[in-house]
């Protein structure tokens, strides 16, 4: 029986990955339904009856921006331990991490937990055959509502994480990333990094306390894509959150905004490596910025679009200074970092940095050409269908709409928003957000 279930799951997953599902939505629009449950949980649903599958994402305002500074890493470690066993409650026996993993494998389903800078998230994937959906929902509700946070398991996990931290310090990319985050974010929680010291201060009692005050139905934003209707989705969400405390929610403390850099800075960190890791950047923008589309299209032209972008043309193709170079923004609830990243031969690092900074300064001052803008629009609009061509990708988009309070028809007008962006929009937005003379630069592995 279980072998058959796994075969069914594998077949359904293959259908989901085919792309046909998302293209149908691209033609017909994305029908997102939204309502609020009596508990306060916000629900966003896209019914998709084509295949008997359901993807669910449950987000809470409990990402690393809620970590105490002295316990940086608490949210991500709590999320990891939330998948490592459930308590015994009533007649239901406890399940350790192995038993829990086997239970999910037997259902051909999965429930993962993770934490980003803003969100603490659960992701459920299951078939919707009635008996399987019932069992998967019940198991997910136990895992969400009654995680074990085993002390003995945490002692073992702590040693494993400590070993990972020690090993990561031998990788130049990790060293560069940590130095860059500190330079751009300063003391803001977005710049917090898990260290040996903060790891030593985190106990399972801290995880339980963090979980108890953060993971509540009234703080849940639930996004669903799959073969369920509204009534089924509402009942399912109620069951998934039923084992959490119904205590009501007081307002969460405000988190300060990221402060812009007051001046430029440079860090050159010696490291014995074949390639120097270079990161250049500053504070970018929050996802709520009204110039989001202008910044999206502009960054595609500057360095986010791969081959053909300004940075790739100047740094790689014309001068051969790097195999790859990119630029990116990370908009979130607060302003995320703007980053230019590249790897280069250590003796070429200074030249590569100067070229990259010159390209950025010219782009901020002058904006894109008409040809660059049209090429970027064609590329982004042409690739839109690939953003929603599977349940998982569509769920990511629905969860993004829900988390950022975007209009329910956001995806229906995405390509039109791209089409409306002008050269002047990009020039104005980049001049407002970026100050090329105030960039933080980190180089790991450069030779004198």
Coordinates of C-alpha atoms in Angstrom, one line a residue:
X1 CA 0.0 0.0 0.0
X2 CA 2.7 2.5 1.0
X3 CA 4.7 1.6 -2.1
X4 CA 1.7 2.5 -4.2
X5 CA 1.3 5.8 -2.4
X6 CA 4.9 6.8 -3.1
X7 CA 4.4 5.9 -6.8
X8 CA 1.3 8.1 -6.9
X9 CA 3.2 10.9 -5.3
X10 CA 6.1 10.6 -7.7
X11 CA 3.7 10.7 -10.7
X12 CA 1.9 13.7 -9.4
X13 CA 5.1 15.5 -8.8
X14 CA 6.2 14.8 -12.4
X15 CA 3.0 16.3 -13.7
X16 CA 3.4 19.4 -11.5
X17 CA 6.9 19.9 -12.9
X18 CA 5.7 19.7 -16.5
X19 CA 4.8 23.4 -16.9
X20 CA 1.4 22.9 -18.4
X21 CA -0.3 23.8 -15.1
X22 CA 1.2 27.3 -14.9
X23 CA 0.7 28.2 -18.6
X24 CA -3.1 27.6 -18.2
X25 CA -3.1 30.2 -15.4
X26 CA -1.0 32.6 -17.5
X27 CA -3.7 32.6 -20.1
X28 CA -6.7 32.8 -17.7
X29 CA -5.4 35.0 -14.9
X30 CA -4.6 33.9 -11.3
X31 CA -7.8 33.6 -9.2
X32 CA -6.6 34.3 -5.7
X33 CA -9.2 34.0 -3.0
X34 CA -8.6 35.7 0.4
X35 CA -10.3 35.6 3.8
X36 CA -9.7 35.9 7.5
X37 CA -10.5 33.1 9.9
X38 CA -12.0 33.8 13.3
X39 CA -8.6 33.0 14.9
X40 CA -7.1 35.9 12.9
X41 CA -5.3 33.7 10.4
X42 CA -5.1 35.2 6.9
X43 CA -5.8 32.7 4.2
X44 CA -4.9 33.0 0.4
X45 CA -6.0 30.3 -1.9
X46 CA -5.6 29.4 -5.6
X47 CA -7.7 26.4 -6.4
X48 CA -5.9 24.1 -9.0
X49 CA -7.9 20.9 -9.6
X50 CA -5.7 19.7 -12.5
X51 CA -3.7 17.4 -10.4
X52 CA -4.5 15.8 -7.0
X53 CA -1.9 17.8 -5.1
X54 CA -1.8 20.6 -2.5
X55 CA 1.0 22.9 -1.5
X56 CA 0.7 25.0 1.6
X57 CA 2.9 27.7 3.1
X58 CA 2.3 29.1 6.6
X59 CA 4.3 32.2 7.4
X60 CA 4.7 33.9 10.8
X61 CA 6.4 37.2 11.7
X62 CA 9.2 35.3 13.5
X63 CA 12.2 35.5 11.2
X64 CA 15.7 36.4 12.3
X65 CA 14.8 40.1 12.6
X66 CA 13.1 39.0 15.9
X67 CA 16.3 37.3 17.2
X68 CA 17.8 38.8 20.4
X69 CA 21.3 40.1 19.4
X70 CA 23.0 37.9 22.0
X71 CA 21.2 34.8 20.5
X72 CA 21.6 35.5 16.8
X73 CA 20.4 32.4 14.9
X74 CA 17.6 31.5 17.4
X75 CA 14.8 31.7 14.7
X76 CA 16.6 29.5 12.2
X77 CA 17.7 27.0 14.8
X78 CA 14.2 26.8 16.3
X79 CA 12.9 26.2 12.8
X80 CA 15.3 23.4 12.3
X81 CA 14.4 21.7 15.6
X82 CA 10.7 22.1 14.9
X83 CA 11.1 19.3 12.3
X84 CA 12.9 16.9 14.7
X85 CA 10.2 15.1 16.5
X86 CA 6.8 15.7 18.2
X87 CA 5.6 15.2 21.8
X88 CA 3.3 12.5 23.0
X89 CA -0.2 14.0 23.6
X90 CA -3.2 12.0 24.7
X91 CA -3.2 8.6 23.0
X92 CA -0.8 9.8 20.3
X93 CA 2.7 8.6 21.0
X94 CA 5.8 10.7 20.7
X95 CA 7.7 10.6 17.4
X96 CA 11.4 11.1 17.3
X97 CA 13.1 12.6 14.3
X98 CA 13.5 9.2 12.6
X99 CA 9.9 8.1 13.2
X100 CA 8.6 11.5 12.0
X101 CA 10.6 11.2 8.8
X102 CA 9.3 7.7 8.2
X103 CA 5.7 8.9 8.8
X104 CA 6.1 11.6 6.1
X105 CA 7.8 9.2 3.7
X106 CA 5.0 6.7 4.2
X107 CA 2.4 9.4 3.2
X108 CA 4.4 10.5 0.2
X109 CA 4.2 14.0 1.7
X110 CA 6.5 16.4 3.4
X111 CA 6.4 19.3 5.9
X112 CA 9.5 21.5 6.1
X113 CA 10.2 24.4 8.5
X114 CA 12.6 27.3 7.9
X115 CA 13.3 30.9 8.9
X116 CA 14.4 33.8 6.7
X117 CA 15.2 37.3 7.9
X118 CA 11.4 38.2 8.1
X119 CA 9.5 34.9 8.2
X120 CA 9.3 31.7 10.1
X121 CA 7.6 29.3 7.6
X122 CA 6.2 25.8 7.3
X123 CA 5.8 24.3 3.8
X124 CA 3.5 21.3 3.3
X125 CA 3.2 19.2 0.2
X126 CA 0.7 16.4 0.0
X127 CA -1.6 14.5 -2.4
X128 CA -5.3 15.4 -2.0
X129 CA -6.8 11.8 -2.1
X130 CA -9.1 12.0 1.0
X131 CA -7.4 9.4 3.1
X132 CA -3.9 10.8 2.4
X133 CA -4.9 14.4 2.9
X134 CA -6.6 13.6 6.2
X135 CA -3.4 11.8 7.5
X136 CA -1.0 14.4 6.2
X137 CA -3.1 17.2 7.8
X138 CA -3.2 15.5 11.1
X139 CA 0.5 14.8 11.1
X140 CA 1.3 18.4 10.1
X141 CA -1.0 19.8 12.8
X142 CA 0.9 17.7 15.4
X143 CA 4.3 18.9 14.1
X144 CA 3.3 22.5 14.0
X145 CA 1.5 22.4 17.4
X146 CA 3.5 20.0 19.5
X147 CA 7.2 20.1 18.4
X148 CA 9.4 18.1 20.9
X149 CA 12.5 20.4 21.1
X150 CA 14.3 17.5 22.6
X151 CA 17.2 18.5 24.9
X152 CA 19.3 15.4 24.1
X153 CA 18.8 15.9 20.4
X154 CA 19.7 19.6 20.7
X155 CA 23.0 18.8 22.4
X156 CA 23.9 16.6 19.4
X157 CA 22.6 19.2 16.9
X158 CA 24.6 22.0 18.6
X159 CA 27.8 20.0 18.1
X160 CA 26.9 19.5 14.4
X161 CA 26.1 23.2 13.9
X162 CA 29.3 24.2 15.7
X163 CA 31.3 22.0 13.4
X164 CA 29.5 23.6 10.4
X165 CA 30.3 27.1 11.6
X166 CA 34.0 26.2 12.0
X167 CA 34.1 24.6 8.6
X168 CA 32.4 27.6 7.0
X169 CA 35.1 29.9 8.3
X170 CA 37.5 28.1 5.9
X171 CA 35.5 29.3 2.8
X172 CA 36.3 32.7 1.5
X173 CA 32.8 33.3 0.2
X174 CA 31.4 32.9 3.7
X175 CA 34.0 35.1 5.2
X176 CA 33.2 37.8 2.6
X177 CA 29.4 37.5 3.1
X178 CA 29.7 37.9 6.9
X179 CA 31.9 41.0 6.6
X180 CA 29.7 42.5 3.9
X181 CA 26.5 42.0 6.0
X182 CA 28.2 43.7 9.0
X183 CA 29.4 46.6 6.8
X184 CA 25.9 47.2 5.2
X185 CA 23.5 46.5 8.1
X186 CA 25.6 47.5 11.1
X187 CA 23.7 46.6 14.2
X188 CA 20.4 46.0 12.5
X189 CA 19.0 42.4 12.9
X190 CA 19.4 41.8 9.2
X191 CA 23.1 41.8 9.8
X192 CA 23.0 39.3 12.7
X193 CA 25.1 36.2 12.1
X194 CA 25.1 32.9 14.1
X195 CA 28.4 32.5 15.8
X196 CA 30.0 30.1 18.2
X197 CA 29.2 32.6 21.0
X198 CA 25.5 33.1 20.2
X199 CA 25.1 29.3 19.6
X200 CA 26.4 28.6 23.1
X201 CA 23.7 30.9 24.5
X202 CA 20.8 29.1 22.8
X203 CA 19.0 26.4 24.8
X204 CA 15.8 24.4 24.1
X205 CA 14.0 26.5 26.7
X206 CA 14.8 29.6 24.5
X207 CA 13.4 27.8 21.5
X208 CA 10.2 26.8 23.3
X209 CA 9.7 30.4 24.6
X210 CA 10.4 31.9 21.1
X211 CA 8.0 29.4 19.5
X212 CA 5.2 29.9 22.2
X213 CA 5.1 33.7 21.8
X214 CA 5.6 33.7 18.0
X215 CA 3.8 30.8 16.4
X216 CA 0.2 31.5 17.0
X217 CA -2.9 31.2 14.7
X218 CA -3.6 35.0 14.9
X219 CA -0.1 35.6 13.5
X220 CA -0.4 33.1 10.6
X221 CA -0.5 34.0 6.9
X222 CA -1.5 30.8 5.0
X223 CA -1.1 30.4 1.3
X224 CA -2.5 27.3 -0.6
X225 CA -2.3 26.2 -4.2
X226 CA -3.8 22.9 -5.2
X227 CA -6.9 20.7 -5.6
X228 CA -9.1 22.0 -2.9
X229 CA -12.0 24.5 -2.9
X230 CA -12.5 27.3 -0.4
X231 CA -14.5 25.2 2.1
X232 CA -11.9 22.4 2.1
X233 CA -9.1 25.0 2.4
X234 CA -10.7 26.7 5.3
X235 CA -11.3 23.5 7.2
X236 CA -7.7 22.4 6.5
X237 CA -6.2 25.6 7.7
X238 CA -8.3 25.4 10.9
X239 CA -7.0 21.9 11.5
X240 CA -3.4 22.8 10.8
X241 CA -3.4 25.6 13.4
X242 CA -5.8 23.9 15.9
X243 CA -3.0 22.6 18.2
X244 CA -1.4 26.0 18.6
X245 CA -2.4 28.2 21.7
X246 CA -5.5 30.3 21.0
X247 CA -4.2 33.1 23.2
X248 CA -4.8 36.1 21.0
X249 CA -2.0 38.4 19.8
X250 CA -0.6 41.5 21.3
X251 CA 1.1 43.8 18.8
X252 CA 4.7 42.8 18.2
X253 CA 7.5 45.2 19.0
X254 CA 8.5 47.4 16.1
X255 CA 11.8 46.6 14.4
X256 CA 13.9 49.7 13.5
X257 CA 14.6 50.5 9.9
X258 CA 18.0 49.8 8.3
X259 CA 20.1 52.9 8.4
X260 CA 21.7 54.1 5.2
X261 CA 25.5 54.2 5.0
X262 CA 27.0 57.5 5.9
X263 CA 30.2 57.0 4.0
X264 CA 32.1 54.5 1.9
X265 CA 34.3 51.8 3.5
X266 CA 36.7 49.1 2.4
X267 CA 37.8 45.8 4.0
X268 CA 40.6 43.8 2.5
X269 CA 40.8 40.4 4.3
X270 CA 43.9 38.2 3.6
X271 CA 42.9 34.7 2.6
X272 CA 44.8 32.0 0.8
X273 CA 42.5 31.3 -2.1
X274 CA 42.8 31.0 -5.9
X275 CA 40.1 33.6 -6.5
X276 CA 39.4 36.8 -4.6
X277 CA 35.8 37.3 -3.4
X278 CA 34.5 40.8 -4.0
X279 CA 31.3 42.3 -2.7
X280 CA 30.3 45.9 -3.2
X281 CA 27.1 47.5 -2.0
X282 CA 24.9 49.4 0.4
X283 CA 21.4 49.5 1.8
X284 CA 18.8 49.0 -1.0
X285 CA 15.0 49.4 -0.6
X286 CA 12.1 47.8 1.1
X287 CA 9.6 45.6 -0.8
X288 CA 6.9 48.3 -0.3
X289 CA 8.8 50.8 -2.3
X290 CA 6.6 52.2 -5.0
X291 CA 9.4 52.1 -7.5
X292 CA 9.7 48.4 -7.2
X293 CA 9.2 47.7 -10.9
X294 CA 11.6 50.4 -12.0
X295 CA 14.3 49.0 -9.7
X296 CA 13.6 45.4 -10.9
X297 CA 13.9 46.3 -14.6
X298 CA 16.9 48.6 -13.9
X299 CA 18.8 46.0 -12.0
X300 CA 18.1 43.5 -14.8
X301 CA 19.9 45.8 -17.1
X302 CA 22.7 46.7 -14.7
X303 CA 23.7 43.2 -13.6
X304 CA 20.7 41.0 -12.8
X305 CA 20.1 39.8 -16.3
X306 CA 23.2 37.7 -16.8
X307 CA 24.8 37.9 -20.3
X308 CA 24.1 41.2 -21.9
X309 CA 23.9 43.1 -18.6
X310 CA 26.2 46.2 -18.2
X311 CA 28.4 44.6 -15.6
X312 CA 28.9 41.3 -17.5
X313 CA 29.7 43.2 -20.7
X314 CA 32.3 45.5 -19.1
X315 CA 33.8 43.3 -16.5
X316 CA 33.8 39.9 -18.2
X317 CA 33.4 40.3 -21.9
X318 CA 35.5 43.4 -22.6
X319 CA 38.2 42.9 -20.0
X320 CA 38.1 39.3 -19.0
X321 CA 38.3 40.2 -15.3
X322 CA 35.8 37.7 -14.0
X323 CA 33.9 34.6 -15.1
X324 CA 30.7 36.0 -13.6
X325 CA 29.6 39.2 -12.1
X326 CA 26.1 40.2 -10.9
X327 CA 24.1 42.9 -9.1
X328 CA 21.1 42.2 -6.9
X329 CA 18.6 43.8 -4.5
X330 CA 17.0 42.0 -1.6
X331 CA 13.8 43.9 -0.8
X332 CA 12.1 42.7 2.3
X333 CA 10.0 44.3 5.1
X334 CA 13.0 46.5 5.6
X335 CA 15.5 47.7 3.1
X336 CA 17.6 44.8 2.0
X337 CA 21.1 45.0 0.6
X338 CA 22.1 46.1 -2.9
X339 CA 25.1 43.9 -3.9
X340 CA 27.5 43.7 -6.7
X341 CA 29.4 40.4 -6.5
X342 CA 32.3 38.9 -8.5
X343 CA 35.2 36.5 -8.2
X344 CA 38.5 37.4 -9.9
X345 CA 42.1 36.5 -9.9
X346 CA 43.6 38.2 -6.8
X347 CA 46.0 40.3 -8.7
X348 CA 43.1 41.7 -10.8
X349 CA 40.8 42.6 -7.9
X350 CA 41.6 46.3 -7.8
X351 CA 40.9 46.7 -11.5
X352 CA 37.7 44.7 -11.4
X353 CA 36.5 46.7 -8.4
X354 CA 37.2 50.0 -10.2
X355 CA 35.5 48.9 -13.4
X356 CA 32.4 47.7 -11.5
X357 CA 32.2 50.9 -9.5
X358 CA 32.5 53.0 -12.7
X359 CA 29.7 51.0 -14.4
X360 CA 27.5 51.6 -11.4
X361 CA 28.2 55.3 -11.2
X362 CA 27.4 55.7 -15.0
X363 CA 24.2 53.8 -14.7
X364 CA 23.0 55.7 -11.7
X365 CA 23.8 59.0 -13.4
X366 CA 22.5 58.3 -16.9
X367 CA 20.1 55.3 -16.6
X368 CA 19.6 52.8 -19.4
X369 CA 19.5 53.3 -23.1
X370 CA 16.3 52.8 -25.0
X371 CA 17.6 49.6 -26.5
X372 CA 18.7 48.2 -23.1
X373 CA 15.3 49.0 -21.7
X374 CA 13.4 47.3 -24.5
X375 CA 15.6 44.2 -24.3
X376 CA 15.1 43.9 -20.5
X377 CA 11.3 44.3 -20.9
X378 CA 11.2 41.6 -23.6
X379 CA 13.3 39.3 -21.5
X380 CA 11.3 39.7 -18.3
X381 CA 7.9 39.6 -19.9
X382 CA 8.9 36.6 -22.0
X383 CA 10.0 34.7 -18.9
X384 CA 6.9 35.5 -16.9
X385 CA 5.3 32.1 -17.6
X386 CA 8.3 30.4 -16.1
X387 CA 7.7 32.1 -12.8
X388 CA 4.4 30.3 -12.3
X389 CA 4.8 27.0 -14.2
X390 CA 4.5 24.7 -11.2
X391 CA 2.5 24.5 -8.0
X392 CA 5.6 25.4 -6.0
X393 CA 6.5 28.5 -8.0
X394 CA 2.9 29.7 -7.9
X395 CA 2.8 29.2 -4.2
X396 CA 5.9 31.3 -3.8
X397 CA 4.2 34.1 -5.7
X398 CA 1.0 33.8 -3.7
X399 CA 2.9 33.8 -0.4
X400 CA 4.8 36.9 -1.6
X401 CA 1.5 38.6 -2.4
X402 CA 0.1 37.7 1.0
X403 CA 3.2 38.6 3.0
X404 CA 3.7 41.9 1.4
X405 CA 0.0 42.9 1.2
X406 CA 0.1 43.2 -2.6
X407 CA -3.1 43.4 -4.7
X408 CA -4.8 40.0 -5.3
X409 CA -4.5 40.7 -9.1
X410 CA -0.8 41.5 -8.8
X411 CA 0.3 38.6 -11.1
X412 CA -2.4 39.5 -13.7
X413 CA -0.8 42.9 -14.2
X414 CA 2.8 42.0 -13.7
X415 CA 3.8 42.2 -17.3
X416 CA 1.8 45.4 -17.8
X417 CA 3.7 46.9 -14.9
X418 CA 7.0 46.0 -16.6
X419 CA 5.8 47.5 -19.8
X420 CA 5.0 50.9 -18.2
X421 CA 8.6 51.4 -16.8
X422 CA 10.4 54.2 -18.6
X423 CA 14.1 55.2 -18.8
X424 CA 13.2 58.2 -16.6
X425 CA 11.6 55.9 -14.0
X426 CA 14.8 53.9 -13.7
X427 CA 17.1 56.9 -13.6
X428 CA 15.0 58.5 -10.9
X429 CA 14.6 55.4 -8.8
X430 CA 18.3 54.5 -8.9
X431 CA 19.4 58.0 -8.1
X432 CA 17.1 58.0 -5.1
X433 CA 18.1 54.6 -3.7
X434 CA 21.9 54.3 -4.5
X435 CA 24.8 56.5 -3.7
X436 CA 27.8 55.2 -5.6
X437 CA 30.2 57.3 -3.5
X438 CA 29.0 55.5 -0.3
X439 CA 29.5 51.9 -1.1
X440 CA 30.9 49.3 1.3
X441 CA 33.5 47.1 -0.4
X442 CA 34.8 43.8 0.9
X443 CA 37.6 41.9 -0.7
X444 CA 38.6 38.5 0.6
X445 CA 41.8 37.0 -0.8
X446 CA 43.3 40.0 -2.7
X447 CA 47.1 40.1 -2.9
X448 CA 48.8 43.3 -1.9

